[in-house]
């Protein structure tokens, strides 16, 4: 197999492997690097083989980090792997090699299949086990006080045949207030007014500062529109063209970074004071503050700094612990650097004490109108308006790292207190994807578009109410009714006819609860863009899957750009009746005809819009859906 | 093109604020403290679930821009790797805290080299020194493992 792989690998990969050996020459002595496995935004991963001390041979994944990663970030990633990893479906680390700024993390290799290739083949039972094993990994890391922040298919390796699962990629992890991962405590994350803004690419929407857009973009979309704030230095250089796309690329640290060019012309600010304090004091202070009705430590600092030029979200400052000698103190901040403030990498509010207090409203939600300076008061709050008063306020900064489509509502709304519940939300998106056979499910790349998509599924009223509990006022120009999760998933899977006409497009207004074919009308509404011939009327009497396929075929014929994801086999041709029936039988064999209500019940709890009441990973493992697995 | 149009009458008794109506459909989020700038998005149309899109594609028939952007997502696998690689030249260096246009050039720059040769990595080295390594040398001359970090 090895020689086969070697024969297959491209010139490019050969060069990259050479490059890897050059960057970290020690690898030569230990590994035979066979192939490249993957490439993320901040790393490239290779397959290597090594001889072990006991004489055996083993395969490893070699993760070469981009050399612009801060050593404290890398160390935190490694420590998550070494302390929490190696069990409970969490990847462990074997070793780590470094030469100067080049770092390679060595992990046991786990063969896996990309979900996009197999999602349509999975049985319900496989989906149930998949989500169970993901929740197991989450429970485990959450016990260590690790917020992963980037839960998604690509970071949960799945070997379908061997039924193996492994959570990887702690590159964006943050610690909870009481995290056991020392390096997550120590590291603070630098966030800046601009970079931490809820959209992360607000700079592209500042009038006159629009980032280059794709020429075929008919859709104007502003994330922060006029009037522009009177902060000329904030609208410095036009962002590099990558900024418009970076929001779709995985971790936000990158997004923030690329979308907020450091200008060099920034007003010099005093060097950030390095906070040095003891861990226990921190923890105490954090838990105390989280119970008092004022913003939490760190975040207060963060958001009370007047708006100013920005750089990017990045690790910066430092604390030290009593358990370590002064030498252990890490100074990440260069004195004299122009920068904004600093926030703890630690997520402030400890999330789960007793259920009662969990349900209590977070401190931030208390109205504090009295604290607003009259000069800054306007009448736009909770209306469809904005004015130069509210728009000239400073931006709120909150952690945002992660992947579009998997971000929880509290992340999308720029809520500064975020906890392990954000990972649970992402697990819910994964389950939604698997139950509905849609990947990706949410595809908005702008935070507020993502939020709208969430509202379409979960309801706008529900979203508004939940957001209130974490201190956010959400206004949506249209009421979007909440969807019944089973109906939604079954329709999307093609197991149930979609409602006719306009109502086929959910989110248009009222939800159609009626099932079965309708007497008149076209099969399904064409998407608003592009001409598309209506489907033949008699398609009504066919199962919905057939309607889908017909439509898809028509798509191709009409030259409408086809979706980029893998298509059903055979799409583009006419479907034979027999083939149809076979497919349906297969579906039934895979258990999709008898999905228990508990599956949707769990989905509903994972996708709880309110992080305080959202089910925890530990609780989810005890859900009735998993009774036989306990 | 303007997304918002000015409202004619500012409310009396308050500082003159040029309120603008956000074009619909829109979504607006504001911290209830009212200490921070609202964020909002005016969309050309409301996103919607389109049942006519066959699985396993996303049911959100986004606008073309979204479709376009979607291509960058690593979720789509290796098809876009080349494009990504080109993009990846531009980025932000967490070590030097600056934006770079060319990754390779930046890594060779004086500031970056100074950083990478400095003792900033001691936190990582200390951690690695606590790890037990059972990798053997590939061509062992001395039978001892040689797993140093630097
Ligand atoms: N231990 C491993 N075994 C096999 N493949 C791995 C392993 N770790 C990572 N990979 C592959 O490499 C990809 C990128 O790794 P990841 O740690 O997620 O890097 P990034 O931070 O760049 O996303 C993963 O999606 C997976 O396909
Ligand atoms: Mg990853
Ligand atoms: Mg990562
Ligand atoms: Zn206002
Ligand atoms: Zn650098």
PDB file of C-alpha atoms in Angstrom, chain B residues 83-143:
ATOM      1  CA  UNK B  83      -6.997  28.545  -4.577  1.00  0.00           C
ATOM      2  CA  UNK B  84      -6.568  28.271  -0.850  1.00  0.00           C
ATOM      3  CA  UNK B  85      -2.867  27.982  -1.186  1.00  0.00           C
ATOM      4  CA  UNK B  86      -2.680  31.162  -3.158  1.00  0.00           C
ATOM      5  CA  UNK B  87      -4.828  32.920  -0.599  1.00  0.00           C
ATOM      6  CA  UNK B  88      -2.806  31.564   2.207  1.00  0.00           C
ATOM      7  CA  UNK B  89       0.123  33.714   1.242  1.00  0.00           C
ATOM      8  CA  UNK B  90      -1.722  36.615   2.789  1.00  0.00           C
ATOM      9  CA  UNK B  91      -2.355  36.562   6.479  1.00  0.00           C
ATOM     10  CA  UNK B  92      -1.643  37.818   9.923  1.00  0.00           C
ATOM     11  CA  UNK B  93       1.382  36.850  11.949  1.00  0.00           C
ATOM     12  CA  UNK B  94       0.532  36.305  15.582  1.00  0.00           C
ATOM     13  CA  UNK B  95       4.197  36.380  16.483  1.00  0.00           C
ATOM     14  CA  UNK B  96       5.042  39.715  14.909  1.00  0.00           C
ATOM     15  CA  UNK B  97       1.487  41.037  15.179  1.00  0.00           C
ATOM     16  CA  UNK B  98       1.351  42.262  11.681  1.00  0.00           C
ATOM     17  CA  UNK B  99      -0.307  41.597   8.412  1.00  0.00           C
ATOM     18  CA  UNK B 100       1.773  40.043   5.698  1.00  0.00           C
ATOM     19  CA  UNK B 101       1.278  39.741   1.965  1.00  0.00           C
ATOM     20  CA  UNK B 102       3.536  36.838   1.398  1.00  0.00           C
ATOM     21  CA  UNK B 103       3.917  34.113   3.936  1.00  0.00           C
ATOM     22  CA  UNK B 104       7.243  32.820   2.699  1.00  0.00           C
ATOM     23  CA  UNK B 105       8.757  36.264   2.569  1.00  0.00           C
ATOM     24  CA  UNK B 106       7.411  37.195   5.944  1.00  0.00           C
ATOM     25  CA  UNK B 107       8.767  34.112   7.626  1.00  0.00           C
ATOM     26  CA  UNK B 108      12.184  35.036   6.269  1.00  0.00           C
ATOM     27  CA  UNK B 109      11.899  38.630   7.416  1.00  0.00           C
ATOM     28  CA  UNK B 110      14.157  39.948  10.112  1.00  0.00           C
ATOM     29  CA  UNK B 111      11.425  40.536  12.661  1.00  0.00           C
ATOM     30  CA  UNK B 112      10.016  37.104  12.263  1.00  0.00           C
ATOM     31  CA  UNK B 113      13.355  35.381  12.348  1.00  0.00           C
ATOM     32  CA  UNK B 114      14.219  37.249  15.503  1.00  0.00           C
ATOM     33  CA  UNK B 115      11.027  36.039  17.076  1.00  0.00           C
ATOM     34  CA  UNK B 116      11.509  32.453  16.058  1.00  0.00           C
ATOM     35  CA  UNK B 117      15.052  32.386  17.370  1.00  0.00           C
ATOM     36  CA  UNK B 118      14.073  34.035  20.613  1.00  0.00           C
ATOM     37  CA  UNK B 119      12.922  32.341  23.741  1.00  0.00           C
ATOM     38  CA  UNK B 120       9.220  32.766  23.052  1.00  0.00           C
ATOM     39  CA  UNK B 121       9.015  29.066  22.363  1.00  0.00           C
ATOM     40  CA  UNK B 122      10.196  28.049  25.795  1.00  0.00           C
ATOM     41  CA  UNK B 123       6.611  27.475  26.883  1.00  0.00           C
ATOM     42  CA  UNK B 124       6.284  24.889  24.161  1.00  0.00           C
ATOM     43  CA  UNK B 125       9.692  23.354  24.794  1.00  0.00           C
ATOM     44  CA  UNK B 126       8.922  22.943  28.463  1.00  0.00           C
ATOM     45  CA  UNK B 127       5.709  21.165  27.651  1.00  0.00           C
ATOM     46  CA  UNK B 128       7.400  18.868  25.155  1.00  0.00           C
ATOM     47  CA  UNK B 129      10.113  18.041  27.645  1.00  0.00           C
ATOM     48  CA  UNK B 130       7.455  16.463  29.837  1.00  0.00           C
ATOM     49  CA  UNK B 131       6.272  14.185  27.039  1.00  0.00           C
ATOM     50  CA  UNK B 132       7.364  10.625  26.869  1.00  0.00           C
ATOM     51  CA  UNK B 133       8.538   9.641  23.434  1.00  0.00           C
ATOM     52  CA  UNK B 134       8.669   6.103  22.189  1.00  0.00           C
ATOM     53  CA  UNK B 135       9.583   6.870  18.620  1.00  0.00           C
ATOM     54  CA  UNK B 136      12.801   5.219  17.548  1.00  0.00           C
ATOM     55  CA  UNK B 137      15.375   6.582  15.195  1.00  0.00           C
ATOM     56  CA  UNK B 138      14.668   5.370  11.746  1.00  0.00           C
ATOM     57  CA  UNK B 139      18.214   4.280  11.086  1.00  0.00           C
ATOM     58  CA  UNK B 140      19.426   3.713  14.612  1.00  0.00           C
ATOM     59  CA  UNK B 141      23.156   4.056  14.997  1.00  0.00           C
ATOM     60  CA  UNK B 142      23.111   4.566  18.686  1.00  0.00           C
ATOM     61  CA  UNK B 143      20.191   2.631  20.021  1.00  0.00           C
TER      62      UNK B 143
END
